[in-house]
Amino acid sequence: MLLRAGLIWLLAASLALAGCAPSPGVKPLPSPEELMDPAQPAIMGATNGLEMRVWVTQDQDDVLADAIKRYEALPTPMLDSVRQAWRASGFRVIAIPPAELTELRERIRVIGPEPRDWFGQSPDWSEAVRGRAINAGTAIELADGVMKSPAGRLRMLMRCWTAPGEVVTDPAMHLELAVQLERRAAVGSPFELPAMQSELEAGVVFPRLRATMRVPSDTALVIVPMAEHTNASVAAEAEPEPGLAPEPIAEGPPVPLTPTLGEAMLTSAVPGAIEPVRRRAVVVLLPRLPERFRLSAADATASAPLRR
């Protein structure tokens, strides 16, 4: 699917697609409100799995940061220590009621298409988001500092299944996420098959960017690729205090960009360049759960109505 094929094309194409108009005689696409309706799953009738959507926005740090500000103070199913490591690595994770997704989408001014993907229940890891290929020696900022990356491709892995929530009969989505630098071995010839390995073994997983959580049906997770210091916050910090002279402006060539891991994977930022981030891909994870959690097939059979 499109999300697993890669976000770089989506980030590049969204701006052009945003201005396209339907041809005469062609049925118009559903409105954004119809597409974003949280009650409408990506697959008709799907009620047990995880839906993922991607919103591409123009770079508007002040708008995007302001839109998620009130949610950042709220708890998420992710452990606080893990959430902080994700934030320091450029992934801001927030929890939001599904009914408020439409309002958030409108506030951050989504452009271009809105891909939707469906994940069923599986204990096996699968690729959820395929990011940029990274050259050897690329500088990337993590929670532990700046890393000189080996060559590979950044991506996010996922696995999920339905599990009991705080009340055993209330379902929740057991969700595991892992950020990885994929480093598959090169294939010598077209007739040589790569060694069989799980997706988790196909590269280096960043230890502090692996998360396990239980997500209830009344919660959607939103992952925003944004550094701790946005353009707006840096500008605010640069404002001198009343009565003090402003700091002298440094002279010399622009400093090359060292993106966070989240920005390197989910934005248009080019590591080592001087251009600021232009577009960001926001990942939305929306659990689709049945009304009740069944402990076993026998329990489900016993509670099912008899056929006449």
mmCIF file of C-alpha atoms in Angstrom:
data_model
loop_
_atom_site.group_PDB
_atom_site.id
_atom_site.type_symbol
_atom_site.label_atom_id
_atom_site.label_comp_id
_atom_site.label_asym_id
_atom_site.label_seq_id
_atom_site.Cartn_x
_atom_site.Cartn_y
_atom_site.Cartn_z
ATOM 1 C CA MET A 1 0.000 0.000 0.000
ATOM 2 C CA LEU A 2 0.980 3.631 -0.332
ATOM 3 C CA LEU A 3 2.099 4.089 3.246
ATOM 4 C CA ARG A 4 4.357 1.059 3.105
ATOM 5 C CA ALA A 5 5.678 2.093 -0.303
ATOM 6 C CA GLY A 6 7.152 5.206 1.296
ATOM 7 C CA LEU A 7 6.352 8.693 2.529
ATOM 8 C CA ILE A 8 9.007 10.553 0.556
ATOM 9 C CA TRP A 9 6.914 10.435 -2.622
ATOM 10 C CA LEU A 10 3.854 11.495 -0.631
ATOM 11 C CA LEU A 11 5.661 14.480 0.883
ATOM 12 C CA ALA A 12 6.892 15.558 -2.542
ATOM 13 C CA ALA A 13 3.626 15.044 -4.412
ATOM 14 C CA SER A 14 1.133 16.379 -1.888
ATOM 15 C CA LEU A 15 1.722 20.038 -2.711
ATOM 16 C CA ALA A 16 1.043 19.516 -6.410
ATOM 17 C CA LEU A 17 -2.001 17.332 -5.773
ATOM 18 C CA ALA A 18 -3.513 19.832 -3.369
ATOM 19 C CA GLY A 19 -4.254 22.248 -6.184
ATOM 20 C CA CYS A 20 -5.719 19.782 -8.692
ATOM 21 C CA ALA A 21 -9.380 20.114 -9.640
ATOM 22 C CA PRO A 22 -11.637 17.251 -10.833
ATOM 23 C CA SER A 23 -12.185 16.932 -14.573
ATOM 24 C CA PRO A 24 -15.634 17.743 -15.996
ATOM 25 C CA GLY A 25 -17.962 14.780 -15.810
ATOM 26 C CA VAL A 26 -15.893 12.995 -13.174
ATOM 27 C CA LYS A 27 -17.605 12.283 -9.882
ATOM 28 C CA PRO A 28 -15.975 14.497 -7.215
ATOM 29 C CA LEU A 29 -14.078 12.868 -4.411
ATOM 30 C CA PRO A 30 -15.693 12.681 -0.967
ATOM 31 C CA SER A 31 -15.233 15.763 1.144
ATOM 32 C CA PRO A 32 -12.463 15.785 3.764
ATOM 33 C CA GLU A 33 -15.143 15.561 6.442
ATOM 34 C CA GLU A 34 -16.526 12.372 4.886
ATOM 35 C CA LEU A 35 -13.055 10.855 4.497
ATOM 36 C CA MET A 36 -11.963 11.792 8.009
ATOM 37 C CA ASP A 37 -15.123 10.611 9.762
ATOM 38 C CA PRO A 38 -13.692 8.429 12.572
ATOM 39 C CA ALA A 39 -16.805 6.244 12.414
ATOM 40 C CA GLN A 40 -15.884 5.119 8.873
ATOM 41 C CA PRO A 41 -13.094 2.500 8.882
ATOM 42 C CA ALA A 42 -10.637 2.146 6.023
ATOM 43 C CA ILE A 43 -12.208 -1.236 5.174
ATOM 44 C CA MET A 44 -15.985 -1.469 5.177
ATOM 45 C CA GLY A 45 -17.210 -3.472 8.151
ATOM 46 C CA ALA A 46 -13.752 -3.782 9.746
ATOM 47 C CA THR A 47 -14.195 -3.778 13.525
ATOM 48 C CA ASN A 48 -11.118 -5.526 14.871
ATOM 49 C CA GLY A 49 -7.728 -4.083 13.983
ATOM 50 C CA LEU A 50 -5.767 -0.875 13.687
ATOM 51 C CA GLU A 51 -6.277 1.827 11.089
ATOM 52 C CA MET A 52 -3.483 4.199 10.131
ATOM 53 C CA ARG A 53 -3.875 7.527 8.360
ATOM 54 C CA VAL A 54 -1.248 10.036 7.253
ATOM 55 C CA TRP A 55 -1.752 13.788 7.094
ATOM 56 C CA VAL A 56 0.774 15.892 5.193
ATOM 57 C CA THR A 57 0.993 19.521 6.281
ATOM 58 C CA GLN A 58 2.922 22.531 5.078
ATOM 59 C CA ASP A 59 5.658 23.599 7.473
ATOM 60 C CA GLN A 60 3.853 25.833 9.953
ATOM 61 C CA ASP A 61 5.562 25.159 13.260
ATOM 62 C CA ASP A 62 3.552 27.723 15.132
ATOM 63 C CA VAL A 63 0.231 26.400 13.807
ATOM 64 C CA LEU A 64 1.084 22.724 14.244
ATOM 65 C CA ALA A 65 2.686 23.173 17.664
ATOM 66 C CA ASP A 66 -0.256 25.288 18.841
ATOM 67 C CA ALA A 67 -2.778 22.727 17.569
ATOM 68 C CA ILE A 68 -1.279 19.877 19.604
ATOM 69 C CA LYS A 69 -0.243 21.934 22.638
ATOM 70 C CA ARG A 70 -3.304 21.195 24.756
ATOM 71 C CA TYR A 71 -2.950 17.453 24.120
ATOM 72 C CA GLU A 72 0.742 17.294 25.023
ATOM 73 C CA ALA A 73 -0.054 17.825 28.699
ATOM 74 C CA LEU A 74 -2.469 14.869 28.700
ATOM 75 C CA PRO A 75 -1.352 11.288 29.444
ATOM 76 C CA THR A 76 -1.029 8.664 26.721
ATOM 77 C CA PRO A 77 -1.009 4.849 26.837
ATOM 78 C CA MET A 78 2.769 5.101 26.265
ATOM 79 C CA LEU A 79 5.028 5.085 29.347
ATOM 80 C CA ASP A 80 6.130 8.613 30.249
ATOM 81 C CA SER A 81 9.831 7.729 30.068
ATOM 82 C CA VAL A 82 9.390 6.165 26.645
ATOM 83 C CA ARG A 83 7.275 9.081 25.438
ATOM 84 C CA GLN A 84 9.977 11.526 26.499
ATOM 85 C CA ALA A 85 12.625 9.559 24.581
ATOM 86 C CA TRP A 86 10.406 9.668 21.479
ATOM 87 C CA ARG A 87 9.896 13.407 21.929
ATOM 88 C CA ALA A 88 13.623 14.065 22.295
ATOM 89 C CA SER A 89 14.154 12.081 19.083
ATOM 90 C CA GLY A 90 11.658 14.192 17.150
ATOM 91 C CA PHE A 91 8.439 12.174 17.581
ATOM 92 C CA ARG A 92 5.749 13.968 19.583
ATOM 93 C CA VAL A 93 3.151 11.386 20.646
ATOM 94 C CA ILE A 94 -0.269 12.600 21.786
ATOM 95 C CA ALA A 95 -3.524 10.871 22.680
ATOM 96 C CA ILE A 96 -6.750 12.358 21.379
ATOM 97 C CA PRO A 97 -10.411 11.280 21.397
ATOM 98 C CA PRO A 98 -11.312 10.014 17.893
ATOM 99 C CA ALA A 99 -14.229 12.475 17.750
ATOM 100 C CA GLU A 100 -11.718 15.378 17.859
ATOM 101 C CA LEU A 101 -9.584 14.169 14.946
ATOM 102 C CA THR A 102 -11.583 16.098 12.361
ATOM 103 C CA GLU A 103 -11.101 19.375 14.229
ATOM 104 C CA LEU A 104 -7.361 18.727 14.609
ATOM 105 C CA ARG A 105 -7.071 17.876 10.921
ATOM 106 C CA GLU A 106 -8.675 21.173 9.959
ATOM 107 C CA ARG A 107 -6.467 23.199 12.314
ATOM 108 C CA ILE A 108 -3.187 21.859 10.928
ATOM 109 C CA ARG A 109 -4.320 22.468 7.316
ATOM 110 C CA VAL A 110 -3.729 19.077 5.714
ATOM 111 C CA ILE A 111 -2.760 19.158 2.032
ATOM 112 C CA GLY A 112 -2.836 16.515 -0.668
ATOM 113 C CA PRO A 113 -4.215 12.965 -0.386
ATOM 114 C CA GLU A 114 -4.902 11.248 2.917
ATOM 115 C CA PRO A 115 -3.692 7.624 2.689
ATOM 116 C CA ARG A 116 -5.390 5.090 4.925
ATOM 117 C CA ASP A 117 -4.009 1.661 5.757
ATOM 118 C CA TRP A 118 -5.412 -1.284 7.686
ATOM 119 C CA PHE A 119 -3.564 -3.629 10.040
ATOM 120 C CA GLY A 120 -5.258 -6.768 11.269
ATOM 121 C CA GLN A 121 -4.199 -8.743 14.295
ATOM 122 C CA SER A 122 -0.812 -10.406 14.073
ATOM 123 C CA PRO A 123 2.067 -11.197 16.455
ATOM 124 C CA ASP A 124 4.471 -10.733 13.541
ATOM 125 C CA TRP A 125 6.164 -7.394 12.948
ATOM 126 C CA SER A 126 5.282 -5.569 9.743
ATOM 127 C CA GLU A 127 6.405 -2.335 8.142
ATOM 128 C CA ALA A 128 3.973 0.488 8.906
ATOM 129 C CA VAL A 129 5.810 3.592 7.679
ATOM 130 C CA ARG A 130 8.664 3.531 5.178
ATOM 131 C CA GLY A 131 10.861 6.603 5.401
ATOM 132 C CA ARG A 132 13.959 8.007 3.739
ATOM 133 C CA ALA A 133 17.126 6.170 2.752
ATOM 134 C CA ILE A 134 20.090 7.479 4.768
ATOM 135 C CA ASN A 135 23.683 7.683 3.545
ATOM 136 C CA ALA A 136 26.554 6.507 5.729
ATOM 137 C CA GLY A 137 27.812 9.255 8.019
ATOM 138 C CA THR A 138 24.527 11.207 8.113
ATOM 139 C CA ALA A 139 24.153 13.142 11.376
ATOM 140 C CA ILE A 140 20.830 12.527 13.150
ATOM 141 C CA GLU A 141 19.746 13.800 16.549
ATOM 142 C CA LEU A 142 18.457 11.261 19.080
ATOM 143 C CA ALA A 143 17.476 11.421 22.743
ATOM 144 C CA ASP A 144 21.032 10.382 23.649
ATOM 145 C CA GLY A 145 22.749 12.901 21.360
ATOM 146 C CA VAL A 146 23.817 13.166 17.729
ATOM 147 C CA MET A 147 24.498 9.904 15.884
ATOM 148 C CA LYS A 148 26.550 9.358 12.762
ATOM 149 C CA SER A 149 24.288 6.892 11.012
ATOM 150 C CA PRO A 150 25.369 3.922 8.909
ATOM 151 C CA ALA A 151 23.706 3.532 5.521
ATOM 152 C CA GLY A 152 20.145 2.230 5.546
ATOM 153 C CA ARG A 153 16.487 3.238 5.439
ATOM 154 C CA LEU A 154 14.476 4.656 8.330
ATOM 155 C CA ARG A 155 11.116 3.068 8.982
ATOM 156 C CA MET A 156 8.558 2.298 11.686
ATOM 157 C CA LEU A 157 7.498 -1.266 12.477
ATOM 158 C CA MET A 158 4.277 -2.331 14.149
ATOM 159 C CA ARG A 159 2.389 -5.316 15.473
ATOM 160 C CA CYS A 160 -0.960 -5.358 17.230
ATOM 161 C CA TRP A 161 -3.793 -7.540 18.475
ATOM 162 C CA THR A 162 -6.931 -7.230 20.591
ATOM 163 C CA ALA A 163 -6.480 -7.744 24.322
ATOM 164 C CA PRO A 164 -8.451 -7.069 27.511
ATOM 165 C CA GLY A 165 -8.453 -3.509 28.779
ATOM 166 C CA GLU A 166 -8.620 -2.246 32.359
ATOM 167 C CA VAL A 167 -11.870 -4.226 32.660
ATOM 168 C CA VAL A 168 -11.432 -7.728 31.278
ATOM 169 C CA THR A 169 -14.546 -7.514 29.109
ATOM 170 C CA ASP A 170 -13.547 -4.146 27.647
ATOM 171 C CA PRO A 171 -11.321 -4.569 24.581
ATOM 172 C CA ALA A 172 -8.104 -2.649 24.014
ATOM 173 C CA MET A 173 -5.508 -2.714 21.255
ATOM 174 C CA HIS A 174 -2.192 -4.204 22.315
ATOM 175 C CA LEU A 175 0.188 -2.129 20.210
ATOM 176 C CA GLU A 176 3.949 -2.361 19.804
ATOM 177 C CA LEU A 177 5.970 0.158 17.815
ATOM 178 C CA ALA A 178 9.648 0.162 16.904
ATOM 179 C CA VAL A 179 11.742 2.663 14.940
ATOM 180 C CA GLN A 180 14.396 0.932 12.860
ATOM 181 C CA LEU A 181 17.241 1.613 10.475
ATOM 182 C CA GLU A 182 16.686 -1.108 7.883
ATOM 183 C CA ARG A 183 19.901 -2.689 6.624
ATOM 184 C CA ARG A 184 19.051 -5.681 4.461
ATOM 185 C CA ALA A 185 21.917 -7.650 2.956
ATOM 186 C CA ALA A 186 22.405 -7.087 -0.775
ATOM 187 C CA VAL A 187 21.234 -9.878 -3.076
ATOM 188 C CA GLY A 188 24.013 -11.185 -5.298
ATOM 189 C CA SER A 189 21.904 -12.244 -8.281
ATOM 190 C CA PRO A 190 18.266 -12.235 -9.430
ATOM 191 C CA PHE A 191 18.111 -15.969 -8.642
ATOM 192 C CA GLU A 192 19.453 -15.607 -5.099
ATOM 193 C CA LEU A 193 16.830 -15.246 -2.391
ATOM 194 C CA PRO A 194 17.597 -13.152 0.697
ATOM 195 C CA ALA A 195 17.897 -15.023 3.970
ATOM 196 C CA MET A 196 14.568 -15.516 5.725
ATOM 197 C CA GLN A 197 14.336 -13.126 8.662
ATOM 198 C CA SER A 198 11.707 -11.239 10.557
ATOM 199 C CA GLU A 199 11.193 -7.549 9.903
ATOM 200 C CA LEU A 200 12.629 -6.823 13.341
ATOM 201 C CA GLU A 201 15.862 -8.583 12.356
ATOM 202 C CA ALA A 202 16.229 -6.668 9.093
ATOM 203 C CA GLY A 203 18.065 -3.762 10.664
ATOM 204 C CA VAL A 204 18.991 -1.880 13.811
ATOM 205 C CA VAL A 205 16.168 -1.049 16.223
ATOM 206 C CA PHE A 206 16.713 2.055 18.328
ATOM 207 C CA PRO A 207 16.310 0.660 21.876
ATOM 208 C CA ARG A 208 14.704 3.760 23.387
ATOM 209 C CA LEU A 209 12.269 4.029 20.460
ATOM 210 C CA ARG A 210 10.503 0.744 21.053
ATOM 211 C CA ALA A 211 7.137 1.032 22.799
ATOM 212 C CA THR A 212 4.480 -1.357 24.125
ATOM 213 C CA MET A 213 1.043 -0.154 25.197
ATOM 214 C CA ARG A 214 -2.672 -0.917 25.445
ATOM 215 C CA VAL A 215 -4.803 1.585 23.515
ATOM 216 C CA PRO A 216 -8.544 1.724 24.382
ATOM 217 C CA SER A 217 -11.222 2.295 21.777
ATOM 218 C CA ASP A 218 -11.804 5.893 22.923
ATOM 219 C CA THR A 219 -8.216 6.907 22.154
ATOM 220 C CA ALA A 220 -6.359 7.661 18.930
ATOM 221 C CA LEU A 221 -2.590 8.111 18.889
ATOM 222 C CA VAL A 222 -1.101 10.915 16.805
ATOM 223 C CA ILE A 223 2.644 11.003 16.054
ATOM 224 C CA VAL A 224 3.950 14.419 15.004
ATOM 225 C CA PRO A 225 7.515 14.708 13.610
ATOM 226 C CA MET A 226 8.767 17.851 15.319
ATOM 227 C CA ALA A 227 11.926 18.726 17.210
ATOM 228 C CA GLU A 228 11.881 19.962 20.800
ATOM 229 C CA HIS A 229 12.740 23.460 19.523
ATOM 230 C CA THR A 230 10.493 24.564 16.684
ATOM 231 C CA ASN A 231 11.013 27.706 14.640
ATOM 232 C CA ALA A 232 8.486 29.495 16.832
ATOM 233 C CA SER A 233 10.080 28.438 20.135
ATOM 234 C CA VAL A 234 13.570 29.351 18.939
ATOM 235 C CA ALA A 235 12.312 32.776 17.896
ATOM 236 C CA ALA A 236 10.679 33.239 21.308
ATOM 237 C CA GLU A 237 13.899 32.278 23.103
ATOM 238 C CA ALA A 238 15.831 34.753 20.961
ATOM 239 C CA GLU A 239 13.689 37.669 22.144
ATOM 240 C CA PRO A 240 15.759 39.724 24.613
ATOM 241 C CA GLU A 241 14.427 40.426 28.080
ATOM 242 C CA PRO A 242 13.142 43.968 28.688
ATOM 243 C CA GLY A 243 16.022 46.354 29.300
ATOM 244 C CA LEU A 244 18.671 44.039 27.856
ATOM 245 C CA ALA A 245 20.491 44.533 24.582
ATOM 246 C CA PRO A 246 19.820 41.889 21.910
ATOM 247 C CA GLU A 247 22.432 39.231 21.269
ATOM 248 C CA PRO A 248 24.778 40.040 18.386
ATOM 249 C CA ILE A 249 23.944 38.293 15.150
ATOM 250 C CA ALA A 250 26.491 35.617 14.297
ATOM 251 C CA GLU A 251 28.247 36.079 10.989
ATOM 252 C CA GLY A 252 29.312 33.381 8.596
ATOM 253 C CA PRO A 253 27.734 30.716 6.400
ATOM 254 C CA PRO A 254 24.450 29.045 7.479
ATOM 255 C CA VAL A 255 24.824 26.047 9.783
ATOM 256 C CA PRO A 256 23.886 22.739 8.071
ATOM 257 C CA LEU A 257 20.699 21.114 9.362
ATOM 258 C CA THR A 258 20.979 18.231 11.844
ATOM 259 C CA PRO A 259 17.455 16.811 11.894
ATOM 260 C CA THR A 260 16.011 14.690 14.637
ATOM 261 C CA LEU A 261 15.269 11.082 13.777
ATOM 262 C CA GLY A 262 11.574 11.886 13.497
ATOM 263 C CA GLU A 263 12.243 14.759 11.096
ATOM 264 C CA ALA A 264 14.653 12.659 9.031
ATOM 265 C CA MET A 265 11.982 9.970 8.614
ATOM 266 C CA LEU A 266 8.696 11.889 8.410
ATOM 267 C CA THR A 267 9.478 15.321 6.968
ATOM 268 C CA SER A 268 10.977 16.906 3.883
ATOM 269 C CA ALA A 269 14.120 17.849 5.855
ATOM 270 C CA VAL A 270 17.325 16.925 4.029
ATOM 271 C CA PRO A 271 20.145 16.046 6.447
ATOM 272 C CA GLY A 272 23.133 18.325 5.997
ATOM 273 C CA ALA A 273 21.206 20.934 4.019
ATOM 274 C CA ILE A 274 20.402 24.455 5.199
ATOM 275 C CA GLU A 275 16.787 24.630 4.014
ATOM 276 C CA PRO A 276 14.180 24.445 6.805
ATOM 277 C CA VAL A 277 11.526 21.757 6.974
ATOM 278 C CA ARG A 278 8.827 22.378 4.352
ATOM 279 C CA ARG A 279 6.380 19.517 4.894
ATOM 280 C CA ARG A 280 5.611 17.059 7.691
ATOM 281 C CA ALA A 281 3.765 13.725 7.640
ATOM 282 C CA VAL A 282 1.615 13.235 10.755
ATOM 283 C CA VAL A 283 0.774 9.593 11.552
ATOM 284 C CA VAL A 284 -2.641 8.807 13.070
ATOM 285 C CA LEU A 285 -3.266 5.398 14.695
ATOM 286 C CA LEU A 286 -6.942 4.628 15.244
ATOM 287 C CA PRO A 287 -7.972 1.343 16.936
ATOM 288 C CA ARG A 288 -11.068 -0.421 15.674
ATOM 289 C CA LEU A 289 -12.375 -2.726 18.397
ATOM 290 C CA PRO A 290 -15.456 -4.876 19.031
ATOM 291 C CA GLU A 291 -17.885 -3.898 21.749
ATOM 292 C CA ARG A 292 -16.739 -6.656 24.099
ATOM 293 C CA PHE A 293 -13.579 -8.692 24.545
ATOM 294 C CA ARG A 294 -14.111 -12.442 24.259
ATOM 295 C CA LEU A 295 -11.698 -14.597 26.252
ATOM 296 C CA SER A 296 -12.110 -17.628 24.001
ATOM 297 C CA ALA A 297 -13.961 -18.954 21.009
ATOM 298 C CA ALA A 298 -16.025 -21.123 23.358
ATOM 299 C CA ASP A 299 -17.088 -18.053 25.312
ATOM 300 C CA ALA A 300 -18.083 -16.284 22.117
ATOM 301 C CA THR A 301 -20.072 -19.331 20.955
ATOM 302 C CA ALA A 302 -21.848 -19.661 24.285
ATOM 303 C CA SER A 303 -22.969 -16.036 24.230
ATOM 304 C CA ALA A 304 -24.008 -16.027 20.552
ATOM 305 C CA PRO A 305 -27.738 -16.234 19.756
ATOM 306 C CA LEU A 306 -28.998 -19.591 18.531
ATOM 307 C CA ARG A 307 -30.082 -19.969 14.918
ATOM 308 C CA ARG A 308 -33.693 -20.875 14.323
#
